[in-house]
Coordinates of C-alpha atoms in Angstrom, one line a residue:
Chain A
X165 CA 54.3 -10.0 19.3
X166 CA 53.3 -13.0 22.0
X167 CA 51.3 -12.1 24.6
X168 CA 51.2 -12.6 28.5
X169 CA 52.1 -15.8 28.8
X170 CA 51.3 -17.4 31.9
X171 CA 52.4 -21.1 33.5
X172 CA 51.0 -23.4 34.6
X173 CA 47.5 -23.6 33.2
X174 CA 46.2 -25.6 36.1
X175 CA 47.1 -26.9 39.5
X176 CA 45.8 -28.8 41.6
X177 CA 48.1 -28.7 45.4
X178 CA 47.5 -29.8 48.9
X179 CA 46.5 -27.3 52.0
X180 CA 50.0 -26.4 53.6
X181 CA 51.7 -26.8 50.5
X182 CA 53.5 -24.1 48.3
X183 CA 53.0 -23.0 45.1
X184 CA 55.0 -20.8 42.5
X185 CA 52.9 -19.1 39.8
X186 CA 55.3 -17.8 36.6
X187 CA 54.5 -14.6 34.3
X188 CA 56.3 -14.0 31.0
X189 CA 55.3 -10.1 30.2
X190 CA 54.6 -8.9 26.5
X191 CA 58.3 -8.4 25.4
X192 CA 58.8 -4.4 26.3
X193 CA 56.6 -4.2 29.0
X194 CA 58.7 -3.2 31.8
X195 CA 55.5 -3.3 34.9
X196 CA 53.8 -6.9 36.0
X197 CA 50.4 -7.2 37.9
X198 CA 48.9 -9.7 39.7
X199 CA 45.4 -10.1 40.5
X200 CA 43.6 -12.9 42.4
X201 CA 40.0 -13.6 40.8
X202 CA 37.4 -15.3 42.9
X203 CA 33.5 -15.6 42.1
X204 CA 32.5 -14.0 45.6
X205 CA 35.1 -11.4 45.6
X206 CA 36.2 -10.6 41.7
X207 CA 39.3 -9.6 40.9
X208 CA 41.8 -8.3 43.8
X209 CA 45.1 -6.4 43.4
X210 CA 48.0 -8.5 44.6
X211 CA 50.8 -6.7 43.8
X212 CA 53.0 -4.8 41.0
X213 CA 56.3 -5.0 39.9
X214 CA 58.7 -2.4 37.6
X215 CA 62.3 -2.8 36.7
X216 CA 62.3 -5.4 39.8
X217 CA 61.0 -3.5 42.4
X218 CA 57.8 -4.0 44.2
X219 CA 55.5 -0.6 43.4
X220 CA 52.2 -1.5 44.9
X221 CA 51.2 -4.2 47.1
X222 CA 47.2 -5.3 48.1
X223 CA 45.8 -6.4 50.9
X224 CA 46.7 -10.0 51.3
X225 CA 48.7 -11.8 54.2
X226 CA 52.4 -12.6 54.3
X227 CA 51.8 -16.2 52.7
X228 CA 51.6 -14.1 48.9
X229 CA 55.1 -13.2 47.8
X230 CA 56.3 -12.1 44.3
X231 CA 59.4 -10.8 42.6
X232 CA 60.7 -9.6 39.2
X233 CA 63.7 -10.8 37.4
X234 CA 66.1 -8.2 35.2
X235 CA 64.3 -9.8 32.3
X236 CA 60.9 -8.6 33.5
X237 CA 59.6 -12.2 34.0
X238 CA 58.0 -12.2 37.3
X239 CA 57.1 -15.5 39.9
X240 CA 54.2 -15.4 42.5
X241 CA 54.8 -17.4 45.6
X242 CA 52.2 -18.5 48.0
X243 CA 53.3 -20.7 50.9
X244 CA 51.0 -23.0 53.9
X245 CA 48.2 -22.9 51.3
X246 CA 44.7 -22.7 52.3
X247 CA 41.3 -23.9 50.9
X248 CA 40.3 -20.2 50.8
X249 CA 43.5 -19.7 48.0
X250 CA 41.4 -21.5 45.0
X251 CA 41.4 -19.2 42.6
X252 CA 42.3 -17.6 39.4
X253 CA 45.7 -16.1 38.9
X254 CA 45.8 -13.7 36.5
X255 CA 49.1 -11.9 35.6
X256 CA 49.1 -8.6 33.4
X257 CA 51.8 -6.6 32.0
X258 CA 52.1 -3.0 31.4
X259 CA 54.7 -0.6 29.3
X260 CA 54.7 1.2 32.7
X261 CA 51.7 2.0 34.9
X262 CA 50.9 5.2 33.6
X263 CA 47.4 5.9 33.1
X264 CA 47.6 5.6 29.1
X265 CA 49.2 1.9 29.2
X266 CA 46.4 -0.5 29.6
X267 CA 47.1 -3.6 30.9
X268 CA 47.2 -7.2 29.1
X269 CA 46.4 -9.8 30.9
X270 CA 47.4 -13.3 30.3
X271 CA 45.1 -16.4 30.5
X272 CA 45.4 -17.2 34.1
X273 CA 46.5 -20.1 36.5
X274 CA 43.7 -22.2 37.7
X275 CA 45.1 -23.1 41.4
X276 CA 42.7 -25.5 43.4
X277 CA 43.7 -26.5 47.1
X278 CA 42.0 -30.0 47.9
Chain B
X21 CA 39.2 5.3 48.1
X22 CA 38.4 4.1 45.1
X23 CA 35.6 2.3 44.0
X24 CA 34.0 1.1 40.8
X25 CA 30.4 -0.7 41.0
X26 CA 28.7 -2.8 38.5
X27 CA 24.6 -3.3 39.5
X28 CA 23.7 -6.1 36.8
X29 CA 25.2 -9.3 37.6
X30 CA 23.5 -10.8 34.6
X31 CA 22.3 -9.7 31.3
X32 CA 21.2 -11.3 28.2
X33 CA 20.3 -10.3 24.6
X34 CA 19.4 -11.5 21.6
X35 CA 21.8 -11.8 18.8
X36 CA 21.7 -8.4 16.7
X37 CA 20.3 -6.4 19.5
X38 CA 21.6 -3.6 21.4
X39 CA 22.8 -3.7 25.2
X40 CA 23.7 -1.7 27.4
X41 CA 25.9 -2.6 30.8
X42 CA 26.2 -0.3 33.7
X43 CA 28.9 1.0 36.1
X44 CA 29.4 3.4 38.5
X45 CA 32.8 4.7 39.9
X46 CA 33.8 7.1 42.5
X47 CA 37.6 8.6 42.7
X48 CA 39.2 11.8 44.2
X49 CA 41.4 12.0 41.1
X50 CA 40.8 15.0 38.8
X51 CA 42.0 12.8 35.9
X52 CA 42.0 9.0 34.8
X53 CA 41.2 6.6 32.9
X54 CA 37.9 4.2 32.6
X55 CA 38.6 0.9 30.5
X56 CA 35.9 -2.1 29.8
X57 CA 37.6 -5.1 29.9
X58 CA 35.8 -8.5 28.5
X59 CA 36.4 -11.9 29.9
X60 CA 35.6 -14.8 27.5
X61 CA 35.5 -18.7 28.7
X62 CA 38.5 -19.2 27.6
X63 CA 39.5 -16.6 31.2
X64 CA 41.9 -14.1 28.8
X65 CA 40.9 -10.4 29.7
X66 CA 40.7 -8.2 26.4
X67 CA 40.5 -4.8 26.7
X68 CA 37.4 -3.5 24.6
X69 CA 37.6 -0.3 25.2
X70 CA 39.2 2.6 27.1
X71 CA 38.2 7.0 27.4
X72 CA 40.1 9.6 29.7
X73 CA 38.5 11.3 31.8
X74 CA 39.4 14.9 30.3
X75 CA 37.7 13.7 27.0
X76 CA 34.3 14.8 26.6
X77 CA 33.7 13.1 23.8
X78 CA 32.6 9.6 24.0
X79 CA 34.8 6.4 23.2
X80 CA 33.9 3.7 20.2
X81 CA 35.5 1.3 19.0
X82 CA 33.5 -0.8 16.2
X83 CA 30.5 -2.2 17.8
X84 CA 31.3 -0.9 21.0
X85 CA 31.1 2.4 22.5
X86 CA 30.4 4.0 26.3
X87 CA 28.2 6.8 27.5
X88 CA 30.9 8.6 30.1
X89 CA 28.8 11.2 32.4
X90 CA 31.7 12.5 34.4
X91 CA 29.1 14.9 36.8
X92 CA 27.5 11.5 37.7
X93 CA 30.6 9.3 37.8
X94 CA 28.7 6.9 35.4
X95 CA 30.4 4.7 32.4
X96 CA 28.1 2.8 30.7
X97 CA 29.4 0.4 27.4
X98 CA 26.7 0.0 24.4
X99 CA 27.1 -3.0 22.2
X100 CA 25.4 -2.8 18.8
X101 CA 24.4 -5.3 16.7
X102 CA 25.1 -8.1 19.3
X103 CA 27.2 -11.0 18.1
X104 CA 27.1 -15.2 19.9
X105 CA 31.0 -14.5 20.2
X106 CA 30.2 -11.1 23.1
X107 CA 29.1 -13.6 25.6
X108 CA 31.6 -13.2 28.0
X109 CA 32.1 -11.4 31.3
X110 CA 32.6 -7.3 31.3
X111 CA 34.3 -5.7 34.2
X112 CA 34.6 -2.1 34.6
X113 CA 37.6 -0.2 35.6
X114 CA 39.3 2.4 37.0
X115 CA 42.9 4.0 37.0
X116 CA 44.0 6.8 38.6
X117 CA 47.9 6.1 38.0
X118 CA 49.3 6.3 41.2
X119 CA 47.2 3.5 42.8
X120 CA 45.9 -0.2 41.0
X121 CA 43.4 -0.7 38.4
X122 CA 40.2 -1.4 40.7
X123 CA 37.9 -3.3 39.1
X124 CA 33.7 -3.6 39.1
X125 CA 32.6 -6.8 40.3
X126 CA 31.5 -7.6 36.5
X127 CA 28.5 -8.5 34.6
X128 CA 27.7 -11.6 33.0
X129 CA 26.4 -11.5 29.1
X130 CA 25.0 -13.3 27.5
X131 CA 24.2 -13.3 23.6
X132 CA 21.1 -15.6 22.7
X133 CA 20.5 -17.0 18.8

């Protein structure tokens, strides 16, 4: 079974640019988390999708957007980027987000604002 | 609120030893789950190894295995017999279902030959 799969690797954008982040869940896996990973602040919820609906969302401005396709496949948005946004992206997926359904988390997208 | 802390930034062993990383939680919740998660260079997070909270016996899985005091909110994981491919980051975390994972701030290992 493939795992998270996550794209791009790496990317390297300008401040006030946007970006779109893309998250291929483990096929099945109906719930897709984001979390942003920095070395001062570790890993911080961004949101959660299920079945295309936005379940949870952390505590990050307006500039952070997400959705979920009917395929489960979900696309992080973040718009007027800031230096402050470098960072690790990691996506994880989830059967649902029931206690006993650990998450897998994909490799990551290395974003660096210059 | 939920909150899960991780007091040793860094640690290191040497290969074959034992270890043990620390973490500390705090929830409301009468029941959840406590997962280590490992981080390797290569940035994938594995899970290593995961207990419920209603389960008094401890959690092991190969090398691995955790010391779960519930009355203290403490999870500790063990590694035995230390191996060069455990260096990696841990993070400790917590779910209560309704609400995210919240994860520990991590510690840092590091497996010397």
């Amino acid at each position: 079974k493939a795992g998270v799969t996550q794209t791009p690797r790496y990317l390297i954008k300008t401040r006030g640019q946007q970006v779109t982040l893309s998250c291929s869940p483990i096929s099945g896996h109906r719930s897709v988390s984001w979390y942003q990973q920095t070395p001062g602040q570790g890993l911080q919820f961004l949101f959660e999708y299920f079945s295309e609906t936005q379940r949870n969302k952390g505590n990050f401005p307006g500039r952070f957007s997400g959705r979920q396709f009917s395929n489960s496949r979900s696309e992080m948005n973040v718009s007027t980027l800031e230096l402050g946004d470098s960072a690790l992206y990691l996506c994880a997926s989830s059967l649902d987000r029931g206690m006993n359904s650990p998450l897998h988390f994909g490799n990551g997208t290395r974003l660096t604002v210059t | 609120a939920q909150t899960v802390t991780q007091s040793q930034p860094e640690m290191s062993v040497q290969e074959a030893e034992t270890v043990t990383l620390s973490c500390t939680y705090d929830t409301s919740e009468s029941n959840y789950y406590l997962f280590w998660y490992k981080q390797p260079p290569s940035r994938q997070m594995i899970l290593v190894i995961r207990q419920e909270a209603y389960k008094q016996q401890n959690a092991t899985e190969n090398r691995f295995s955790v010391n779960f005091q519930k009355a203290a909110k403490s999870f500790s994981l063990k590694i035995s017999d230390s191996q060069l491919g455990d260096t990696a980051m841990y993070f400790c975390a917590l779910d209560s279902g309704n609400t995210p994972l919240v994860f520990g701030k991590g510690t840092r290992l590091s497996v010397i030959a």
